[in-house]
């Protein structure tokens, strides 16, 4: 039953990835009708404010943090590690850029300062993921919960930093010092898209290569499919968990710092764009392939860019985007189910990942005698 | 020091501890039921929000907190229907569905609230009144404990009843076996589907009740993202309690203490930044997870959809 040619396989994959999105948009339109909003105004608004004029450039700018968050999630998810602490990790990276950035830009050339900010942001993210990673590796504690809890703590820490040491003394609102335009990431010549976009695309291609064409990628997949098999192969699962978590969390923090240095130039307290929530379903739809995530991220970037204004016009709140994202997730699982039933092609997930809950590493070896 | 120990202060403190602990306790008991039956519900955050919102709306329209609590429970069940159909019946990925429920619950309650209640804040005015039919207001310091609303007592009785039922009845046994070894429940003539469905619905009702308790009694109002991660704390508490509901009650009280300490310190004169007060429960939870890491055990069949005859 499995299709052999790459063209039909691609077509089927496309159908099964696009159908959930269409269904989610349709149902979200119905929900809008039900609560008295205007779906047509909304979608027209998304088109108008997300694409037309020079708005497409804003959408592409938004793509760069989203895509890097997506790559970060893919790295962890491939290893069957559910890093859901993305919101906190993202904000940590952002606050490194918005807090440390102004101090560094004041004393050294912008290029050097940018590099240092990126490195510190990545390290901050990686270090923050150590607790969930160690608990998972040592005791098999569910990393979904630990990473989420650490995320809530990170949000608090970031707010304290912005209201404390990083606060701009010049304003009364709790926010960091605005970084001057000259120190921000440069634009791609002829556009208003910062080079973070190029960086993100390059990162996606590199990640795709590493994950699918190198021995490291193979190890990640084996580890994800079956930690037990990985152990038999001689993989050190403790290090694997720590490394994947650090990579994932570091990348997500990197996305935060790029967003500040490329677009926002300062950070307010209590600001939390929650990019990860939106990106997560896209990552599933892309079947954990970084390059395949690009079109989905582009779609969401347009939806989010246009949706902010469009939702106001349609009589909605921006939080409605969360509903759309949730519906995409739901319809994804349903499409997956029907696809599986009718054997329309491969699953979203490699077989080992389809077992829905990550089995604790240590506990598994104790419980199931071989 | 004399300030700290005045009777009124202690009364308020205990009342705050209880008000903070109850929503978490109800949600964690619900999550425990689900997890014991083998269903990890990551959507509990969304279910609580739906319960909180429906409870809020129903109380606002009917004027009765009792009907409001019922509305919250029904809202919770409705939100958990997605989990029931997609996971228990169709066997789809629990993590994805759970997160979807959380996202949709967060989004839809926020949109509906902002759409219906910000334009006419007048309707909000009557909401925060709390009726407290005092069961016994005789004890001196125990005022805090015995001047709770009847809802508090019903919730406590419900929890104790479930603790007994889960540990000591046939129903409890089949629920636990659905999480431990579903095939043995099947072999013994029980229905895994029915047992899990029942557990998921009850779990939704309890999480909805927890949300409604939060919006009706603890904060006396609804606001978008009201739960602020409480559902995830409920999951942690469930993991640490290993299916023992009495432990869930005690751990919830510890959480209540952690939350109440912040405002209490402020009364005494220490100003604690709001961000630290918000962070404190999570810090305590992560410390608990690190200290008791070995004992956070989940049922073996947790997360595994049951297919009859499949190996």
XYZ file of C-alpha atoms in Angstrom:
681
model
C 0.000 0.000 0.000
C 2.883 2.337 0.565
C 3.384 4.714 -2.328
C 6.787 4.387 -3.878
C 7.246 7.464 -6.017
C 8.293 10.619 -4.273
C 5.780 12.794 -6.136
C 2.587 11.001 -4.955
C 4.040 10.743 -1.478
C 4.665 14.441 -1.432
C 1.137 15.077 -2.680
C -0.395 12.897 0.002
C 1.740 14.450 2.693
C 0.620 17.835 1.474
C -3.046 16.843 1.575
C -2.754 15.473 5.067
C -0.911 18.547 6.265
C -3.119 21.118 4.589
C -6.518 19.555 5.316
C -6.305 20.073 9.116
C -5.456 23.733 8.582
C -8.386 24.247 6.214
C -10.787 22.438 8.546
C -9.547 24.497 11.483
C -10.078 27.733 9.562
C -13.571 26.601 8.527
C -14.611 25.655 12.054
C -13.062 28.778 13.541
C -15.171 30.730 11.038
C -18.274 28.949 12.315
C -17.278 29.700 15.902
C -16.864 33.347 14.965
C -20.398 33.335 13.525
C -21.690 31.670 16.671
C -20.254 34.314 18.977
C -21.430 37.149 16.748
C -18.182 38.100 15.039
C -17.632 38.428 11.306
C -15.469 35.644 9.861
C -15.267 37.177 6.381
C -14.067 40.474 7.826
C -11.513 38.530 9.820
C -10.067 36.570 6.931
C -10.181 39.571 4.616
C -8.364 41.501 7.330
C -5.741 38.806 7.639
C -5.096 39.049 3.913
C -5.074 42.849 3.957
C -2.842 43.385 6.993
C -0.737 40.272 6.561
C 0.155 40.377 2.864
C -0.928 43.407 0.840
C 1.159 46.569 0.527
C 4.370 46.206 2.442
C 2.672 44.081 5.102
C 4.230 40.908 3.709
C 7.553 42.257 4.907
C 6.222 42.414 8.462
C 5.014 38.833 8.118
C 8.431 37.682 6.926
C 10.084 39.509 9.838
C 7.826 37.619 12.229
C 8.852 34.382 10.549
C 12.388 34.514 11.852
C 11.663 34.013 15.587
C 8.823 31.600 14.788
C 10.977 29.437 12.543
C 13.838 29.268 15.037
C 11.393 28.302 17.808
C 10.084 25.617 15.446
C 13.588 24.228 14.899
C 14.145 24.217 18.658
C 10.957 22.245 19.215
C 11.791 19.819 16.393
C 15.175 18.992 17.917
C 13.556 18.021 21.219
C 10.453 16.350 19.784
C 12.519 14.145 17.476
C 14.189 12.728 20.546
C 10.747 12.227 22.080
C 11.457 14.905 24.640
C 8.479 17.189 25.072
C 10.043 20.535 25.847
C 7.002 22.668 26.606
C 8.874 25.346 28.542
C 9.252 27.393 25.379
C 7.528 30.557 26.600
C 9.947 31.037 29.482
C 12.977 30.041 27.413
C 11.996 32.521 24.714
C 11.568 35.357 27.218
C 14.913 34.545 28.850
C 16.641 34.938 25.496
C 14.708 38.127 24.830
C 15.629 39.681 28.170
C 19.301 38.923 27.617
C 19.101 40.948 24.405
C 16.988 43.782 25.781
C 18.778 43.998 29.128
C 22.378 43.131 28.393
C 22.221 44.497 24.847
C 22.116 48.244 25.657
C 25.039 47.895 28.078
C 27.161 46.052 25.521
C 26.261 48.298 22.590
C 27.429 51.275 24.660
C 30.980 49.977 25.026
C 31.782 47.920 21.941
C 31.094 47.690 18.199
C 27.577 46.560 17.370
C 28.769 43.433 15.569
C 30.724 42.137 18.548
C 27.941 43.028 20.999
C 25.378 41.207 18.869
C 27.484 38.062 18.838
C 27.952 38.198 22.618
C 24.216 38.745 23.161
C 23.405 35.712 21.004
C 25.876 33.500 22.834
C 24.694 34.578 26.286
C 21.052 34.126 25.252
C 21.694 30.606 23.982
C 23.600 29.740 27.162
C 20.833 31.170 29.350
C 18.268 29.030 27.579
C 20.450 25.942 27.753
C 21.180 26.357 31.457
C 17.493 26.911 32.208
C 16.682 23.535 30.664
C 19.125 21.687 32.910
C 16.649 21.003 35.726
C 13.991 19.344 33.533
C 16.713 17.464 31.623
C 18.446 16.168 34.740
C 15.188 15.164 36.413
C 14.155 13.344 33.251
C 17.493 11.623 32.811
C 17.981 10.635 36.446
C 14.488 9.897 37.695
C 12.333 9.740 34.590
C 10.266 12.671 35.858
C 7.835 13.764 33.151
C 9.620 16.596 31.337
C 6.373 18.153 30.112
C 5.534 19.190 33.637
C 9.004 20.187 34.783
C 9.712 22.275 31.695
C 6.328 23.999 32.025
C 6.887 24.799 35.677
C 10.372 26.142 34.890
C 8.755 28.265 32.189
C 6.422 29.919 34.686
C 9.410 30.620 36.938
C 11.333 32.087 33.989
C 8.456 34.442 33.196
C 8.641 35.711 36.795
C 12.415 36.061 36.713
C 12.252 37.991 33.438
C 9.635 40.375 34.838
C 11.739 40.933 37.960
C 14.777 41.690 35.803
C 12.855 44.153 33.634
C 11.433 45.895 36.697
C 14.786 45.704 38.466
C 18.315 45.824 37.099
C 17.373 46.135 33.436
C 14.752 48.878 33.884
C 15.216 51.987 31.781
C 15.673 54.780 34.350
C 14.341 57.279 31.803
C 10.727 56.070 31.791
C 8.179 55.338 34.470
C 6.751 52.240 32.782
C 8.677 49.065 33.543
C 10.598 48.463 30.327
C 14.190 48.149 29.173
C 16.271 50.820 27.486
C 15.459 51.173 23.793
C 18.338 50.006 21.613
C 19.083 52.632 18.895
C 18.180 51.640 15.342
C 21.790 51.757 14.214
C 22.694 48.935 16.599
C 19.832 46.641 15.577
C 20.242 43.815 13.066
C 20.592 45.289 9.557
C 17.838 44.985 6.955
C 18.113 42.837 3.878
C 18.998 45.474 1.228
C 15.913 46.935 -0.416
C 13.463 45.666 2.171
C 12.504 46.203 5.777
C 13.118 42.593 6.735
C 15.985 42.133 9.155
C 18.678 39.567 8.426
C 17.313 37.365 11.191
C 15.031 36.008 8.467
C 17.996 34.793 6.431
C 19.577 33.377 9.574
C 16.407 31.420 10.365
C 16.154 29.951 6.874
C 19.831 28.948 6.935
C 19.369 27.406 10.379
C 16.390 25.407 9.107
C 18.428 24.019 6.209
C 21.375 23.194 8.465
C 19.095 21.538 11.011
C 17.412 19.550 8.261
C 20.800 18.334 7.048
C 22.079 17.464 10.518
C 18.896 15.658 11.537
C 18.425 13.640 8.359
C 21.898 13.176 6.916
C 24.348 12.792 9.797
C 25.002 10.112 12.362
C 23.958 12.513 15.087
C 20.519 12.835 13.478
C 20.238 9.088 13.249
C 21.096 8.777 16.928
C 18.417 11.320 17.837
C 15.840 9.369 15.842
C 16.829 6.066 17.399
C 16.741 7.623 20.835
C 13.300 9.021 20.079
C 11.962 5.803 18.665
C 13.137 3.678 21.549
C 15.397 4.752 24.398
C 15.966 1.072 25.114
C 17.265 0.375 21.615
C 19.451 3.448 21.922
C 20.926 2.080 25.122
C 21.657 -1.240 23.459
C 23.424 0.676 20.737
C 25.649 2.234 23.348
C 24.077 5.700 23.429
C 24.453 7.541 26.688
C 20.840 8.466 27.316
C 21.634 10.902 30.138
C 23.816 12.985 27.849
C 21.336 12.691 25.022
C 18.550 14.116 27.163
C 20.722 16.950 28.448
C 22.108 17.764 24.997
C 18.766 17.741 23.210
C 17.137 19.827 25.908
C 20.013 22.316 25.871
C 19.917 22.568 22.065
C 16.159 22.979 22.000
C 16.007 25.491 24.805
C 19.080 27.367 23.541
C 17.561 27.723 20.070
C 14.294 29.015 21.485
C 16.157 31.549 23.632
C 18.141 32.522 20.516
C 14.835 33.236 18.786
C 13.915 35.570 21.630
C 17.146 37.525 21.362
C 16.789 37.801 17.569
C 13.267 39.119 17.949
C 14.465 41.899 20.271
C 17.560 42.829 18.242
C 15.739 42.540 14.922
C 12.340 43.979 15.612
C 11.281 45.206 19.025
C 14.456 46.983 20.255
C 13.165 46.967 23.865
C 11.074 44.776 26.140
C 8.164 45.592 28.427
C 7.349 43.744 31.623
C 4.579 41.120 31.307
C 5.106 40.927 27.528
C 4.765 37.319 26.399
C 4.057 36.622 22.719
C 3.713 32.856 23.386
C 5.123 31.984 19.942
C 5.760 28.398 21.016
C 2.069 27.666 21.550
C 1.372 28.606 17.957
C 4.421 26.931 16.490
C 3.900 23.569 18.179
C 1.063 22.315 15.962
C 2.937 23.542 12.879
C 5.891 21.433 13.891
C 3.683 18.359 13.995
C 2.195 19.210 10.603
C 5.718 19.516 9.213
C 6.380 16.050 10.609
C 9.367 17.264 12.573
C 11.219 18.385 9.442
C 12.802 21.823 9.748
C 12.565 22.705 6.041
C 8.986 21.473 5.817
C 8.165 23.785 8.722
C 8.999 26.874 6.608
C 5.690 27.074 4.658
C 3.608 26.368 7.755
C 5.458 29.027 9.720
C 4.959 31.428 6.813
C 1.234 30.702 6.883
C 1.031 31.345 10.608
C 3.186 34.474 10.346
C 0.657 35.955 7.918
C -2.236 34.845 10.136
C -0.655 36.384 13.212
C 0.521 39.584 11.539
C -2.807 40.226 9.869
C -4.837 38.647 12.657
C -3.887 41.186 15.289
C -5.626 44.036 13.487
C -8.152 41.836 11.728
C -9.484 40.373 14.952
C -10.173 43.834 16.293
C -12.065 44.715 13.139
C -14.056 41.493 13.253
C -15.102 42.173 16.833
C -12.800 39.625 18.393
C -9.859 39.494 20.725
C -6.364 38.482 19.610
C -6.621 35.435 21.871
C -8.871 33.956 19.204
C -5.669 32.927 17.440
C -5.191 30.416 20.276
C -8.523 28.839 19.361
C -7.451 28.495 15.723
C -4.167 26.918 16.780
C -5.954 24.507 19.127
C -8.373 23.537 16.355
C -5.454 22.841 14.008
C -4.086 20.463 16.657
C -7.435 18.701 17.044
C -8.057 18.311 13.340
C -4.494 17.163 12.880
C -5.074 14.194 15.155
C -8.402 13.455 13.487
C -6.916 13.621 9.976
C -4.108 11.435 11.216
C -6.633 8.914 12.502
C -8.546 8.790 9.247
C -5.321 8.656 7.265
C -4.095 5.777 9.370
C -7.380 4.005 8.886
C -7.329 4.367 5.149
C -3.558 3.938 4.960
C -3.252 7.058 2.918
C 0.400 7.393 3.604
C 2.873 7.770 6.351
C 2.061 9.057 9.780
C 3.050 12.416 11.152
C 5.234 10.699 13.656
C 7.862 8.028 13.481
C 6.531 4.783 14.994
C 8.272 5.235 18.322
C 6.732 8.638 18.756
C 3.242 7.453 18.084
C 3.082 5.889 21.502
C 1.549 8.929 22.982
C 3.262 9.355 26.320
C 7.006 9.450 26.812
C 7.813 6.498 29.000
C 10.169 7.410 31.835
C 13.598 6.161 30.888
C 14.619 4.613 34.161
C 11.222 3.445 35.229
C 10.773 1.598 31.962
C 13.833 -0.554 32.462
C 12.640 -1.374 35.943
C 9.123 -2.222 35.047
C 9.313 -4.241 31.910
C 11.528 -7.251 32.388
C 12.952 -8.223 29.024
C 5.250 40.020 66.085
C 2.068 40.782 68.012
C 0.616 41.956 64.708
C 1.267 38.637 63.112
C -0.561 36.584 65.670
C -3.666 38.697 66.143
C -6.814 36.609 65.806
C -8.169 38.523 62.849
C -4.925 38.128 60.970
C -4.820 34.378 61.528
C -8.452 34.103 60.479
C -7.775 35.872 57.218
C -4.629 33.830 56.682
C -6.370 30.487 57.140
C -9.256 31.604 54.950
C -6.788 32.567 52.215
C -4.992 29.231 52.472
C -8.274 27.381 52.041
C -9.492 29.620 49.240
C -6.274 29.029 47.310
C -6.046 25.313 48.066
C -9.608 24.304 47.167
C -9.585 24.916 43.368
C -6.267 23.137 43.090
C -7.457 20.254 45.244
C -10.604 19.703 43.187
C -8.684 19.831 39.910
C -5.955 17.528 41.225
C -8.530 15.014 42.458
C -10.060 15.081 38.984
C -6.670 14.617 37.377
C -5.940 11.756 39.799
C -9.100 9.935 38.729
C -8.154 10.338 35.076
C -4.549 9.300 35.563
C -5.464 6.299 37.678
C -7.662 5.158 34.807
C -4.794 5.685 32.377
C -5.669 9.048 30.858
C -3.210 11.898 31.301
C -5.163 15.079 30.727
C -2.851 17.935 29.789
C -5.964 19.910 28.914
C -6.910 20.383 32.549
C -5.799 24.018 32.415
C -8.309 24.643 29.623
C -11.007 22.574 31.318
C -10.596 24.616 34.513
C -10.880 27.863 32.562
C -14.033 26.696 30.819
C -15.472 25.661 34.196
C -14.464 28.996 35.709
C -16.075 30.917 32.863
C -19.327 28.946 32.673
C -19.600 29.050 36.475
C -19.093 32.799 36.377
C -21.677 33.333 33.631
C -24.265 31.043 35.215
C -23.868 32.675 38.621
C -24.166 36.083 37.015
C -27.385 35.195 35.217
C -29.081 33.075 37.891
C -27.698 34.851 40.942
C -27.073 31.516 42.645
C -23.590 30.285 43.471
C -24.876 26.724 43.750
C -26.237 26.680 40.217
C -23.025 28.417 39.181
C -20.918 25.593 40.595
C -23.121 23.112 38.771
C -22.663 25.129 35.586
C -18.903 24.980 36.120
C -19.007 21.210 36.477
C -21.097 20.862 33.320
C -18.735 23.178 31.466
C -15.815 21.016 32.595
C -17.516 17.845 31.383
C -18.257 19.477 28.039
C -14.635 20.545 27.629
C -13.411 17.078 28.487
C -15.704 15.488 25.894
C -12.994 16.126 23.298
C -10.594 14.050 25.377
C -13.209 11.332 25.804
C -14.060 10.991 22.137
C -10.657 11.563 20.556
C -8.468 9.793 23.053
C -10.451 7.179 24.936
C -12.617 6.135 22.038
C -10.425 6.776 19.012
C -7.077 6.300 20.727
C -5.438 9.497 19.461
C -2.413 11.196 20.970
C -3.175 12.413 24.496
C -0.496 15.082 24.602
C -1.655 16.768 21.412
C -5.337 16.648 22.368
C -4.607 17.832 25.890
C -2.640 20.815 24.645
C -5.362 21.567 22.094
C -7.982 21.616 24.868
C -5.789 23.950 26.923
C -5.245 26.334 24.009
C -8.884 26.373 22.923
C -10.061 26.756 26.528
C -7.707 29.675 27.095
C -8.575 31.339 23.804
C -12.346 30.936 23.818
C -12.889 31.999 27.451
C -10.685 35.045 26.962
C -12.462 36.036 23.734
C -15.933 35.489 25.171
C -15.171 37.319 28.397
C -13.661 40.327 26.665
C -16.531 40.366 24.188
C -19.350 40.169 26.708
C -18.176 41.691 29.941
C -15.781 44.520 29.219
C -18.277 46.679 27.354
C -20.772 46.575 30.207
C -18.775 46.473 33.418
C -21.989 47.243 35.338
C -22.912 43.583 35.324
C -19.630 42.835 37.040
C -20.536 44.934 40.054
C -22.990 42.528 41.612
C -20.735 39.544 41.219
C -18.181 39.738 44.049
C -20.773 39.378 46.829
C -20.195 36.197 48.749
C -22.909 34.558 50.765
C -21.484 32.585 53.626
C -24.118 30.560 55.430
C -22.036 29.952 58.559
C -22.180 26.368 59.678
C -20.755 27.169 63.072
C -19.129 30.423 64.030
C -18.467 29.484 67.627
C -14.745 28.639 67.634
C -12.465 31.624 68.138
C -9.705 31.237 65.576
C -11.554 28.537 63.666
C -13.824 31.261 62.307
C -11.899 30.936 59.094
C -12.626 27.258 58.891
C -16.256 27.225 59.953
C -17.561 30.300 58.227
C -17.069 28.882 54.787
C -19.915 28.592 52.331
C -21.795 25.332 52.078
C -20.073 24.791 48.736
C -16.794 24.326 50.589
C -18.253 21.509 52.682
C -19.873 19.796 49.738
C -16.540 19.859 47.915
C -14.720 18.424 50.928
C -17.330 15.676 51.322
C -17.158 14.939 47.599
C -13.388 14.606 47.790
C -13.473 12.359 50.847
C -16.160 10.258 49.208
C -14.047 9.854 46.078
C -10.993 9.024 48.194
C -12.981 6.205 49.781
C -14.498 5.067 46.506
C -11.181 4.975 44.678
C -9.430 3.008 47.403
C -12.158 0.734 48.710
C -14.894 0.018 46.176
C -15.225 -2.177 43.107
C -15.563 0.917 40.980
C -12.263 2.206 42.360
C -10.592 -1.112 41.689
C -11.662 -1.215 38.061
C -10.660 2.413 37.615
C -7.187 1.697 38.945
C -6.809 -1.464 36.924
C -7.675 0.467 33.759
C -4.498 2.412 34.427
C -2.359 -0.398 35.771
C -3.145 -3.221 33.384
C -6.154 -2.625 31.158
C -5.971 -6.090 29.633
C -6.557 -7.691 33.032
C -9.636 -5.521 33.566
C -10.846 -6.670 30.176
C -10.138 -10.296 31.038
C -12.037 -9.937 34.316
C -15.138 -8.951 32.376
C -14.944 -5.200 32.920
C -15.055 -2.677 30.114
C -11.926 -0.565 29.767
C -13.739 1.919 27.551
C -16.614 2.403 29.972
C -14.318 2.674 32.991
C -12.066 5.199 31.317
C -15.000 7.174 29.896
C -16.521 7.424 33.362
C -13.186 8.527 34.852
C -12.625 11.151 32.162
C -16.116 12.610 32.585
C -15.769 12.716 36.383
C -12.326 14.224 35.959
C -13.791 16.945 33.732
C -16.572 17.653 36.232
C -14.073 18.002 39.086
C -11.697 20.205 37.109
C -14.689 22.324 36.090
C -15.752 22.532 39.738
C -12.207 23.572 40.633
C -12.318 26.320 38.024
C -15.740 27.480 39.199
C -14.549 27.484 42.826
C -11.668 29.690 41.717
C -13.846 32.215 39.877
C -16.819 32.178 42.253
C -15.302 31.869 45.712
C -11.546 32.499 45.553
C -11.298 35.507 43.250
C -15.039 36.259 43.021
C -14.643 37.275 39.403
C -13.436 35.954 36.082
C -10.546 37.317 34.087
C -8.786 35.916 31.010
C -6.122 33.315 31.862
C -7.440 33.301 35.431
C -5.922 29.924 36.285
C -2.368 31.004 35.373
C -0.890 27.516 35.308
C -2.928 26.081 38.173
C -3.951 23.159 35.987
C -0.321 22.217 35.431
C 0.356 22.443 39.168
C -2.587 20.068 39.612
C -0.831 17.591 37.304
C 2.371 17.863 39.348
C 0.474 17.292 42.574
C -1.227 14.298 41.029
C 2.133 12.847 40.019
C 3.570 13.346 43.485
C 0.538 11.904 45.271
C 0.597 8.603 43.384
C -3.149 8.242 43.297
C -3.776 8.794 46.994
C -6.448 11.450 47.276
C -5.726 12.202 50.940
C -2.160 13.084 49.924
C -3.615 15.291 47.198
C -5.574 17.167 49.882
C -2.490 17.699 52.027
C -0.265 18.796 49.127
C -2.939 21.233 47.999
C -2.931 22.757 51.468
C 0.841 23.176 51.232
C 0.291 25.014 47.957
C -2.380 27.169 49.611
C 0.108 28.046 52.361
C 2.720 29.002 49.781
C 0.310 31.344 48.027
C -1.067 32.860 51.226
C 2.372 33.659 52.633
C 2.955 36.437 50.084
C -0.054 38.620 50.934
C 0.434 37.832 54.643
C 3.991 39.167 54.538
C 2.660 42.292 52.896
C 0.225 42.817 55.768
C 3.072 42.496 58.240
C 5.031 45.133 56.384
C 7.369 43.302 54.057
C 6.671 44.379 50.520
C 7.090 41.394 48.270
C 7.004 42.085 44.524
C 3.900 40.625 42.873
C 6.119 38.682 40.491
C 7.714 36.787 43.364
C 4.300 35.982 44.828
C 3.258 34.625 41.437
C 6.472 32.602 41.099
C 6.492 31.174 44.611
C 4.088 28.252 44.041
C 6.038 27.163 40.981
C 9.335 27.362 42.843
C 7.867 25.251 45.633
C 6.543 22.771 43.102
C 9.908 22.410 41.365
C 11.653 22.011 44.737
C 9.109 19.348 45.663
C 9.728 17.640 42.330
C 13.483 17.668 42.907
C 13.249 16.444 46.497
C 10.635 13.791 45.828
C 11.781 13.022 42.291
C 11.944 9.308 42.966
C 8.389 9.102 44.172
C 6.666 10.808 41.255
C 5.261 7.668 39.707
C 2.516 7.346 37.155
C 0.431 4.263 36.321
C 2.155 2.013 33.753
C -0.657 2.193 31.214
C -0.871 5.993 31.478
C -1.128 7.515 28.045
C -1.479 4.231 26.235
C -4.772 3.969 24.365
C -6.293 0.546 24.888
C -6.987 -1.586 21.872
C -8.552 -4.888 22.549
C -6.380 -7.808 21.625
C -3.433 -5.630 20.640
C -0.108 -6.633 22.109
